[in-house]
Amino acid sequence: MSQIKKINEMNKYDQAELLKYREYIGIQEVAGPLICIENIHNVGYNELVEIRDERGEPRIGQVLEANQSAAVIQVFEGTTGLSLTGTAVRFHGAPLRIPVTQEMLGRIFDGLGRPIDGGPEPLTNEFWDANGESINPTARTYPTTFIQTGISAIDGMNTLVNGQKLPLFSGPGLSHDRLTAQIVRQAKIVGREVSFAIVFAAMGIKHDIAQYFIDNFRDAGVLENVVMFLSLADAPSVERLITPRSALTMAEYLAFHENMQVLVVMTDMTNYCEALREISIARGEIPSRKSYPGYLYSDLASLYERAGMVDNSTGSITQVPILSMPNDDISHPIPDLTGYITEGQIVLDRELFQQGIYPPIALLPSLSRLMKDGIGEGLTRADHAHLASQLFAAYARVKEVRALASVIGEEELSAVDHSYLKFGLAMENKFIAQKETDDRSIYETLDLGWKMLSLLPREELQRITEEEAQQYHHYQNENE
Amino acid sequence: MAIVIGKVTRVLGPVVHAIANAKVQMLEFVEVGTERLIGEVVRLHGNQIIIQVYEDTTGLTPGVEVYGSGMPLSVELGPGLIGTIYDGVQRPLTEIKKVSDQYIHRGIKAPALDRNKKWSFEPVVSPGTIVNSGQIIGTVKETVSITQKILVPPNISGKVISIAPPGEYRIEDKICVIENGQVRRTLSLFQRWPVRQPRPIKNRLSTSQPIITGQRVIDTLFPIAKGGTVAIPGGFGTGKTMVEHQIAKWSDADVVVYIGCGERGNEMTDVLTEFPQLIDPRTGQPLMERTVLIANTSNMPVAAREASIYTGITIAEYFRDMGYHVAVMADSTSRWAEALRELSGRMEEMPAEEGFPAYLPTRLAEFYERAGYFETLNQENGSVTIVGAISPPGGDFSEPVTQHTKRFVRNFLALDRDLANARHYPAISWLDSYSDYVEMVTAWWQEKADPDWAELRQEMLDLLQKEAKLQQVVKLVGADVLPESQRLILEVCTLFKNVFLQQSAYDQIDTYSTVQKQAKMLRIIVSFYRISADVLRHGATLYKVKRTKTFRAIKNMKYEISNDEIDKLDQILANMTQELASLSRPNF
Ligand SMILES: Nc1ncnc2c1ncn2[C@@H]1O[C@H](COP(=O)(O)OP(=O)(O)OP(=O)(O)O)[C@@H](O)[C@H]1O
Ligand SMILES: [Mg+2]
C-alpha cells in the first residue's frame, strides 16, 4: 500500500487537508528531476505531491514553485518513464510527513520512510513534517556532556559533546567508515548508563558500504537500536534530498519526544549536495561557487541545525555527518560551508593514511568548538584544556621543524628541534594511531598526552602551569 | 491591518508575487494569506508587487490575500528592549516560546515590547516647555545600568500641553501631549521607527576615544575608536564569533546590540546562558543588563536574516540618541549578504560578482555609514560602533563581501588560519590587520596609561616586522646561524606572541586585560628587549638571558597577575634591570 494513502488515512481528522486533495492528469514539461504542471488551482508551496506514471506506479514529489495556475515539482524518485499525457498528479495540501515511532528502531527504510526490509509498515499515529521547524534558540540547552569515543585524537584534542554536530571531513578511500563504526560502537557517557539510539542516513553510497555498517552494528549488538534510511547509489539522486530530512525527523522524535540520546550518522553529504546542485541547475538558477546554488549554506543549515538539546526534553541529537572532500580540498564549497555551520570538524588526512596510521586524523585543522564546556574538572580532568592546547602548539611547531629539516637536513637541526621531530613521530604513531578495537579511557588518553609532552623540554611548554608541569611533565631527554 | 491590497499569484520560497488592487507603498509592511505571514514589499511594477516574506512559506497558495499596513517595516523602541532576545524582525523569542514551545511556528504574533509591564517614569519637562525632536521628556530606569531617556520622536516638536506625573506606566499609556500649531500629538513611552532609515542626528563628530575591549591585540595593536567600523574576516573556526563575544562581554560600551545573523542557534543559547551570569566590570551588574540580542539563526527564514541587521542597528541608534555609546556586533555580515543574494536571485535580478546583486556595495556602505560618533538631536554625544564578522568562502579574502567591506571600514582584523590551527587565539594576524584609529586614540592612551605608549607600540610592531623577515631566513638555514642580536628578536617576538597577543577567552584572569595591565605588559616586553640587547652587546649570552627569573616571570605574567595587581608588574620591571645587568658583568 502506498505511503501516501496511508498518510492520508491517518490524517482523516484533518478535513481542511482532505479538501485540498486534488488530482490532475497530464503534465506540461519534464526537465531532469523536475516536472511542470499547468491549469491547476490552489497549490501550496512545498506541498507533497503524489505522481503516478502510466502504469500506476506511485512516486513522491514536492512543490518547488507555486503559481496561480501552474507548479514546478521535484520528483524524488526521478522522472524516468514519465510521459506528458499519461502522468497523474495529486496534490496533498500538506508537506511531506513521515511516520515516527520507537518501533522503527531495528528497521530499514528508504529515503522517504518506506520500509525496504520486507517488514510491515510501522504502526503509528504520529506523522511528522520531514522538513522540521526552526528550533527557538531560547528553547535550546547548551550541550556540555562529554561523550567518550575511546579515540585519543578525538577525546583528547577534539572532544565530542552530547548534542554536538561534528562532521568527518574525509576523502575517497580514507578510513571514515571504519572510524565512524568505531565511534558508534564505543561512544559512551562516562558515569551514566546510556545506550545511544542510532539513526543512520545513507545518501548515494554503495551497497557494500551500507552492508558494512549493518554488519558492524550487528556484530556490536546494537542493531536493535539503529534505524536506517537508505538511499543508495542506484536510487534516484533526488531522493537524497529528503533522506537526511526523514532521518532527522525520526531523530527528533526519539530525542525530543521519547527522551533518548540519539546519534545521527549521515553519509555522504557530498552526494546530498550534488543532488541539490542538480535540481538547482535544472531550474536554471544563478549558480554560486562551483555551480552549487547560492542557498547551499542555508539548505545545509536546515539539516545541521537539527542537532542539539532542548529544554523540555532530556534527549539529545548528536550529529556525525560524513562528507568526502572533492580532491581532498577543504576549501571546496561542501566542506567549507559545512565547517561554517557545524560545531567543528574532524579532518582525515591522506598523508597519515598512506603512512598506515589509523585513524588518520589531522590534528591541526580539526576542531571541536563545544570542547571548552565539555572538559575540565568534574567533566574530564582539570589539566585537559592546557594539555590539549600545548599539544596543539607543539604539534604545529613540528610542522615547521619538518619543513626546515627538509631544507637544511636533519643533522643541522638544533637539539630542541630534534626533540620536536621525536615528539611529532610519537604523536602520530602512539597518540593518534590506535587499533580499531582500542577503546581508551579519557585518563589513558590524557596520560598518553603528557607522555608525549615529556619528550620536550620544559622551557618549550608555554601553555601549561607550573603545577601541571610538576605533576605530569617528566622530561626524558636521554632515555629514548 | 485589515485592508486587502492584493492577491498572491506566485510563491517562490521567501519571494512572493502578487497583483495589487489598492494603493501599495514601496517597503510597505504587509501580511500574507490566512496565516498572516509577515513580509515587506520590495518591488513595485505596475500593479505587480513582489513581497519578501519573513516566515516559512510552506503551504502558501496563490490566490490568497495580501493585507497592507500603510507603513514601512518598523521596530518598537522603548523600555523593555534591554535583556530581550528578538528574531530578525523583532519578534520576542521568549514570548514565542510560550506559545509554540521549542519550535518557531509560523504566523505567531507577539508585540516586541511587553504591553503589561509597568515602568516607573520621571518627567523632566513641564507643561509649557517647548520641546524639539529628540529631546528628553522623561526617564525610565530600565536596568540598574541603563536609564532609558524617553525622547520626542524625530519629526515632532512643539509645546508641551500635558505631561504625566511621576509614576508607574505601561508603554502604551499616554504620557505627554505636544501641540504644534493646530496639530496635537500624544506620546507614549515608546515609538516606532522604520528600520531601513537611519535615525536623524544633529552632527557627525570626529572621534578620539577608544572603545576598550580588554583584548590586548585589539586595544594595543589595532585599537577601535568609539563610533568606529571594524571588520573581522576569517575562515570557519578561526575565531570570529569568539572575538565578537569577547567584545560584547568586556568592551566599555554602554549598550551592546548583538546580532546573530544566519549563524548557529547554540551560539545564541551560549550568550543567553552566560551573559546573565557574567558581571560587567564597570557597573558590577550582570552583562545582560546592557545587552539586546537579535537572533536570526541559519535555519530561520532567510528574508528575516536580511532584515536582522537593520533591526539591530536601529535599536542601537535609539540608544545612541539618548547619549549612549553603543557597540553593534554583527555575526556574520556574509550571511546577510548571502540572504540578499538569495532574495535577489529569486527575484530574477541581474547578478554581478559571484551572483551577488550589483547593489551589494551600496548596501554595505549604507550599513557601515550608520556607525559614527555623533552629536544627538538632544545635543549630547553618542556613538554607534559596528563590528562585523565576515565569513569568506574558502577563507579567501579576495571575494566580494570582504573586498567591498574593506572599502567602508577603518579597522580590519584579519584572522589567520595557521594561527587558529596552532590554537593561537585570538588568531588576529599582526601582519595583515590594520587600524586607522591609532593616531586618534594615542593621546587618550598616553594620558590614561603610558606617556610613551605610541613609541613602545611602534617599537614592538617594528620588531614583529623584522621577525617576519628573519623567519624567511630561518626557514632556509635554521635559527642557529643567526647572530645573538637577531635571535634575541626572535625570542622577544615569540614571547610577545605567546604572552601578549595570545589571550585565552577561557582563563579567568586572562580573558580581559585593563588598559593599565596592557600598557605595563607592553612596556615590560619592550624593556626586556632593550635591556637584553644591551647586555648581549656587553658579553651576556642569550642562553643566560632566557634562564633569568625575569624571563620566567614575563612568561607567566598574564595568567598570574590579575588586573588589580599592577604593582606586581612594576616589580617585574624593577627586578629586570637589576637581574639582566648582572649578566653582562664579565665573569672572571
Ligand atoms: N580567544 C580565544 N580563546 C580561546 N579559544 C578560542 C578563542 N578564539 C577562538 N577560540 C576557539 O576557536 C573556536 C572557533 O572559534 P569561533 O567559533 O569564534 O570561530 P568562527 O570564526 O566564528 O567560525 P565560524 O565562521 O564557523 O562561525 C572556538 O570554539 C574556540 O575553541
Ligand atoms: Mg562564528
Short mmCIF file of N, CA and C in Angstrom, two decimals, chain A residues 130-214:
data_model
loop_
_atom_site.label_atom_id
_atom_site.label_comp_id
_atom_site.label_asym_id
_atom_site.label_seq_id
_atom_site.Cartn_x
_atom_site.Cartn_y
_atom_site.Cartn_z
N ALA A 130 8.61 16.23 7.54
CA ALA A 130 10.02 15.88 7.32
C ALA A 130 10.93 17.10 7.29
N ASN A 131 10.37 18.26 6.95
CA ASN A 131 11.23 19.44 6.85
C ASN A 131 11.57 20.04 8.20
N GLY A 132 10.88 19.61 9.22
CA GLY A 132 11.17 20.13 10.56
C GLY A 132 10.83 21.61 10.66
N GLU A 133 11.12 22.18 11.80
CA GLU A 133 10.90 23.60 12.02
C GLU A 133 12.13 24.14 12.73
N SER A 134 12.31 25.46 12.67
CA SER A 134 13.48 26.03 13.34
C SER A 134 13.30 25.93 14.84
N ILE A 135 14.37 25.50 15.50
CA ILE A 135 14.34 25.47 16.96
C ILE A 135 14.54 26.89 17.47
N ASN A 136 13.74 27.27 18.41
CA ASN A 136 13.87 28.59 19.03
C ASN A 136 15.14 28.58 19.89
N PRO A 137 16.07 29.51 19.64
CA PRO A 137 17.32 29.48 20.42
C PRO A 137 17.09 29.60 21.92
N THR A 138 15.98 30.20 22.32
CA THR A 138 15.72 30.32 23.75
C THR A 138 15.27 28.98 24.34
N ALA A 139 14.93 28.02 23.46
CA ALA A 139 14.49 26.72 23.96
C ALA A 139 15.62 25.70 23.95
N ARG A 140 16.78 26.11 23.47
CA ARG A 140 17.89 25.16 23.43
C ARG A 140 18.59 25.07 24.78
N THR A 141 19.18 23.91 25.02
CA THR A 141 20.06 23.76 26.17
C THR A 141 21.46 23.63 25.62
N TYR A 142 22.38 24.39 26.17
CA TYR A 142 23.74 24.35 25.64
C TYR A 142 24.40 23.02 26.01
N PRO A 143 24.89 22.27 25.02
CA PRO A 143 25.42 20.93 25.31
C PRO A 143 26.78 20.98 26.05
N THR A 144 26.89 20.21 27.09
CA THR A 144 28.14 20.21 27.87
C THR A 144 28.57 18.82 28.34
N THR A 145 27.85 17.77 27.91
CA THR A 145 28.21 16.45 28.42
C THR A 145 29.20 15.75 27.50
N PHE A 146 30.30 15.37 28.07
CA PHE A 146 31.38 14.71 27.33
C PHE A 146 30.96 13.32 26.85
N ILE A 147 31.18 13.07 25.56
CA ILE A 147 31.00 11.71 25.04
C ILE A 147 32.38 11.10 24.84
N GLN A 148 32.64 10.01 25.51
CA GLN A 148 33.93 9.35 25.31
C GLN A 148 33.83 8.41 24.12
N THR A 149 34.67 8.65 23.11
CA THR A 149 34.66 7.78 21.94
C THR A 149 35.75 6.72 22.05
N GLY A 150 36.64 6.90 23.01
CA GLY A 150 37.73 5.94 23.17
C GLY A 150 38.85 6.18 22.17
N ILE A 151 38.72 7.26 21.39
CA ILE A 151 39.73 7.58 20.38
C ILE A 151 40.49 8.82 20.85
N SER A 152 41.80 8.69 21.04
CA SER A 152 42.58 9.76 21.68
C SER A 152 42.53 11.07 20.91
N ALA A 153 42.67 10.99 19.59
CA ALA A 153 42.71 12.22 18.80
C ALA A 153 41.40 12.99 18.92
N ILE A 154 40.32 12.28 19.18
CA ILE A 154 39.03 12.95 19.37
C ILE A 154 38.87 13.35 20.84
N ASP A 155 38.91 12.38 21.73
CA ASP A 155 38.63 12.68 23.14
C ASP A 155 39.61 13.69 23.74
N GLY A 156 40.88 13.53 23.39
CA GLY A 156 41.89 14.37 23.99
C GLY A 156 41.93 15.76 23.39
N MET A 157 41.77 15.85 22.09
CA MET A 157 42.06 17.11 21.42
C MET A 157 40.88 17.74 20.69
N ASN A 158 39.88 16.94 20.35
CA ASN A 158 38.72 17.49 19.65
C ASN A 158 37.47 16.84 20.24
N THR A 159 37.29 17.06 21.51
CA THR A 159 36.30 16.34 22.28
C THR A 159 34.89 16.50 21.73
N LEU A 160 34.21 15.36 21.62
CA LEU A 160 32.80 15.34 21.18
C LEU A 160 31.90 15.53 22.40
N VAL A 161 30.87 16.33 22.21
CA VAL A 161 29.95 16.63 23.31
C VAL A 161 28.55 16.18 22.91
N ASN A 162 27.81 15.70 23.87
CA ASN A 162 26.47 15.18 23.61
C ASN A 162 25.56 16.31 23.10
N GLY A 163 25.06 16.15 21.87
CA GLY A 163 24.22 17.19 21.29
C GLY A 163 24.98 18.05 20.29
N GLN A 164 26.22 17.69 20.03
CA GLN A 164 27.05 18.47 19.11
C GLN A 164 26.84 17.99 17.67
N LYS A 165 27.13 18.85 16.72
CA LYS A 165 27.22 18.43 15.33
C LYS A 165 28.67 18.49 14.93
N LEU A 166 29.28 17.33 14.74
CA LEU A 166 30.72 17.26 14.47
C LEU A 166 30.95 16.35 13.27
N PRO A 167 31.18 16.95 12.09
CA PRO A 167 31.33 16.13 10.88
C PRO A 167 32.72 15.53 10.73
N LEU A 168 32.80 14.49 9.92
CA LEU A 168 34.10 13.96 9.49
C LEU A 168 34.34 14.47 8.09
N PHE A 169 35.44 15.17 7.90
CA PHE A 169 35.84 15.61 6.56
C PHE A 169 36.81 14.56 6.04
N SER A 170 36.40 13.86 5.01
CA SER A 170 37.24 12.77 4.56
C SER A 170 37.50 12.90 3.07
N GLY A 171 38.11 11.88 2.52
CA GLY A 171 38.34 11.86 1.08
C GLY A 171 38.08 10.45 0.61
N PRO A 172 37.95 10.28 -0.69
CA PRO A 172 37.67 8.95 -1.21
C PRO A 172 38.71 7.96 -0.69
N GLY A 173 38.23 6.84 -0.17
CA GLY A 173 39.15 5.78 0.24
C GLY A 173 39.72 5.90 1.63
N LEU A 174 39.60 7.05 2.26
CA LEU A 174 40.13 7.18 3.63
C LEU A 174 39.25 6.40 4.59
N SER A 175 39.73 6.23 5.82
CA SER A 175 39.06 5.27 6.70
C SER A 175 37.85 5.82 7.44
N HIS A 176 37.08 6.71 6.81
CA HIS A 176 35.97 7.31 7.56
C HIS A 176 34.91 6.32 8.00
N ASP A 177 34.68 5.29 7.19
CA ASP A 177 33.64 4.33 7.58
C ASP A 177 34.06 3.52 8.80
N ARG A 178 35.31 3.11 8.79
CA ARG A 178 35.82 2.36 9.96
C ARG A 178 35.77 3.23 11.20
N LEU A 179 36.20 4.49 11.03
CA LEU A 179 36.23 5.39 12.17
C LEU A 179 34.81 5.64 12.70
N THR A 180 33.89 5.87 11.77
CA THR A 180 32.51 6.10 12.20
C THR A 180 31.97 4.89 12.95
N ALA A 181 32.22 3.72 12.38
CA ALA A 181 31.74 2.50 13.03
C ALA A 181 32.34 2.38 14.43
N GLN A 182 33.62 2.74 14.55
CA GLN A 182 34.27 2.66 15.86
C GLN A 182 33.63 3.67 16.84
N ILE A 183 33.37 4.85 16.35
CA ILE A 183 32.73 5.86 17.22
C ILE A 183 31.37 5.34 17.70
N VAL A 184 30.60 4.81 16.75
CA VAL A 184 29.27 4.33 17.10
C VAL A 184 29.36 3.20 18.13
N ARG A 185 30.32 2.29 17.93
CA ARG A 185 30.47 1.17 18.87
C ARG A 185 30.88 1.63 20.27
N GLN A 186 31.79 2.61 20.29
CA GLN A 186 32.43 2.92 21.58
C GLN A 186 31.83 4.10 22.33
N ALA A 187 31.01 4.89 21.65
CA ALA A 187 30.51 6.13 22.28
C ALA A 187 29.81 5.83 23.59
N LYS A 188 30.26 6.53 24.63
CA LYS A 188 29.56 6.38 25.91
C LYS A 188 29.67 7.66 26.70
N ILE A 189 28.71 7.82 27.60
CA ILE A 189 28.77 8.95 28.51
C ILE A 189 29.27 8.39 29.83
N VAL A 190 30.46 8.83 30.22
CA VAL A 190 31.11 8.24 31.38
C VAL A 190 30.25 8.46 32.63
N GLY A 191 30.05 7.39 33.37
CA GLY A 191 29.31 7.51 34.61
C GLY A 191 27.80 7.47 34.43
N ARG A 192 27.35 7.26 33.21
CA ARG A 192 25.91 7.17 33.00
C ARG A 192 25.61 5.98 32.12
N GLU A 193 24.59 5.24 32.49
CA GLU A 193 24.21 4.08 31.68
C GLU A 193 23.33 4.54 30.54
N VAL A 194 23.96 4.95 29.45
CA VAL A 194 23.16 5.42 28.33
C VAL A 194 23.47 4.56 27.14
N SER A 195 22.44 4.07 26.46
CA SER A 195 22.76 3.49 25.17
C SER A 195 22.17 4.41 24.12
N PHE A 196 23.01 4.75 23.19
CA PHE A 196 22.58 5.66 22.14
C PHE A 196 21.65 4.95 21.17
N ALA A 197 20.60 5.67 20.75
CA ALA A 197 19.85 5.21 19.59
C ALA A 197 20.58 5.77 18.39
N ILE A 198 20.67 4.97 17.35
CA ILE A 198 21.42 5.44 16.19
C ILE A 198 20.50 5.59 14.99
N VAL A 199 20.56 6.76 14.38
CA VAL A 199 19.79 6.98 13.16
C VAL A 199 20.81 7.13 12.05
N PHE A 200 20.68 6.30 11.05
CA PHE A 200 21.69 6.24 10.00
C PHE A 200 21.05 6.64 8.68
N ALA A 201 21.59 7.69 8.07
CA ALA A 201 21.07 8.13 6.77
C ALA A 201 22.15 7.93 5.73
N ALA A 202 21.83 7.18 4.68
CA ALA A 202 22.81 6.95 3.62
C ALA A 202 22.34 7.62 2.34
N MET A 203 23.18 8.46 1.79
CA MET A 203 22.84 9.15 0.55
C MET A 203 23.85 8.79 -0.52
N GLY A 204 23.39 8.03 -1.49
CA GLY A 204 24.24 7.78 -2.66
C GLY A 204 25.47 6.94 -2.41
N ILE A 205 25.53 6.21 -1.28
CA ILE A 205 26.69 5.36 -1.07
C ILE A 205 26.40 3.96 -1.63
N LYS A 206 27.45 3.18 -1.74
CA LYS A 206 27.30 1.86 -2.36
C LYS A 206 26.70 0.85 -1.38
N HIS A 207 26.14 -0.21 -1.98
CA HIS A 207 25.53 -1.26 -1.17
C HIS A 207 26.51 -1.86 -0.16
N ASP A 208 27.75 -2.10 -0.64
CA ASP A 208 28.69 -2.79 0.26
C ASP A 208 29.01 -1.93 1.48
N ILE A 209 28.99 -0.61 1.32
CA ILE A 209 29.27 0.23 2.48
C ILE A 209 28.10 0.19 3.46
N ALA A 210 26.89 0.24 2.92
CA ALA A 210 25.72 0.11 3.78
C ALA A 210 25.78 -1.23 4.52
N GLN A 211 26.15 -2.25 3.77
CA GLN A 211 26.23 -3.58 4.36
C GLN A 211 27.31 -3.62 5.45
N TYR A 212 28.42 -2.93 5.20
CA TYR A 212 29.49 -2.87 6.19
C TYR A 212 28.96 -2.33 7.51
N PHE A 213 28.17 -1.27 7.42
CA PHE A 213 27.63 -0.69 8.65
C PHE A 213 26.63 -1.64 9.32
N ILE A 214 25.78 -2.25 8.50
CA ILE A 214 24.80 -3.17 9.08
C ILE A 214 25.51 -4.30 9.83
#
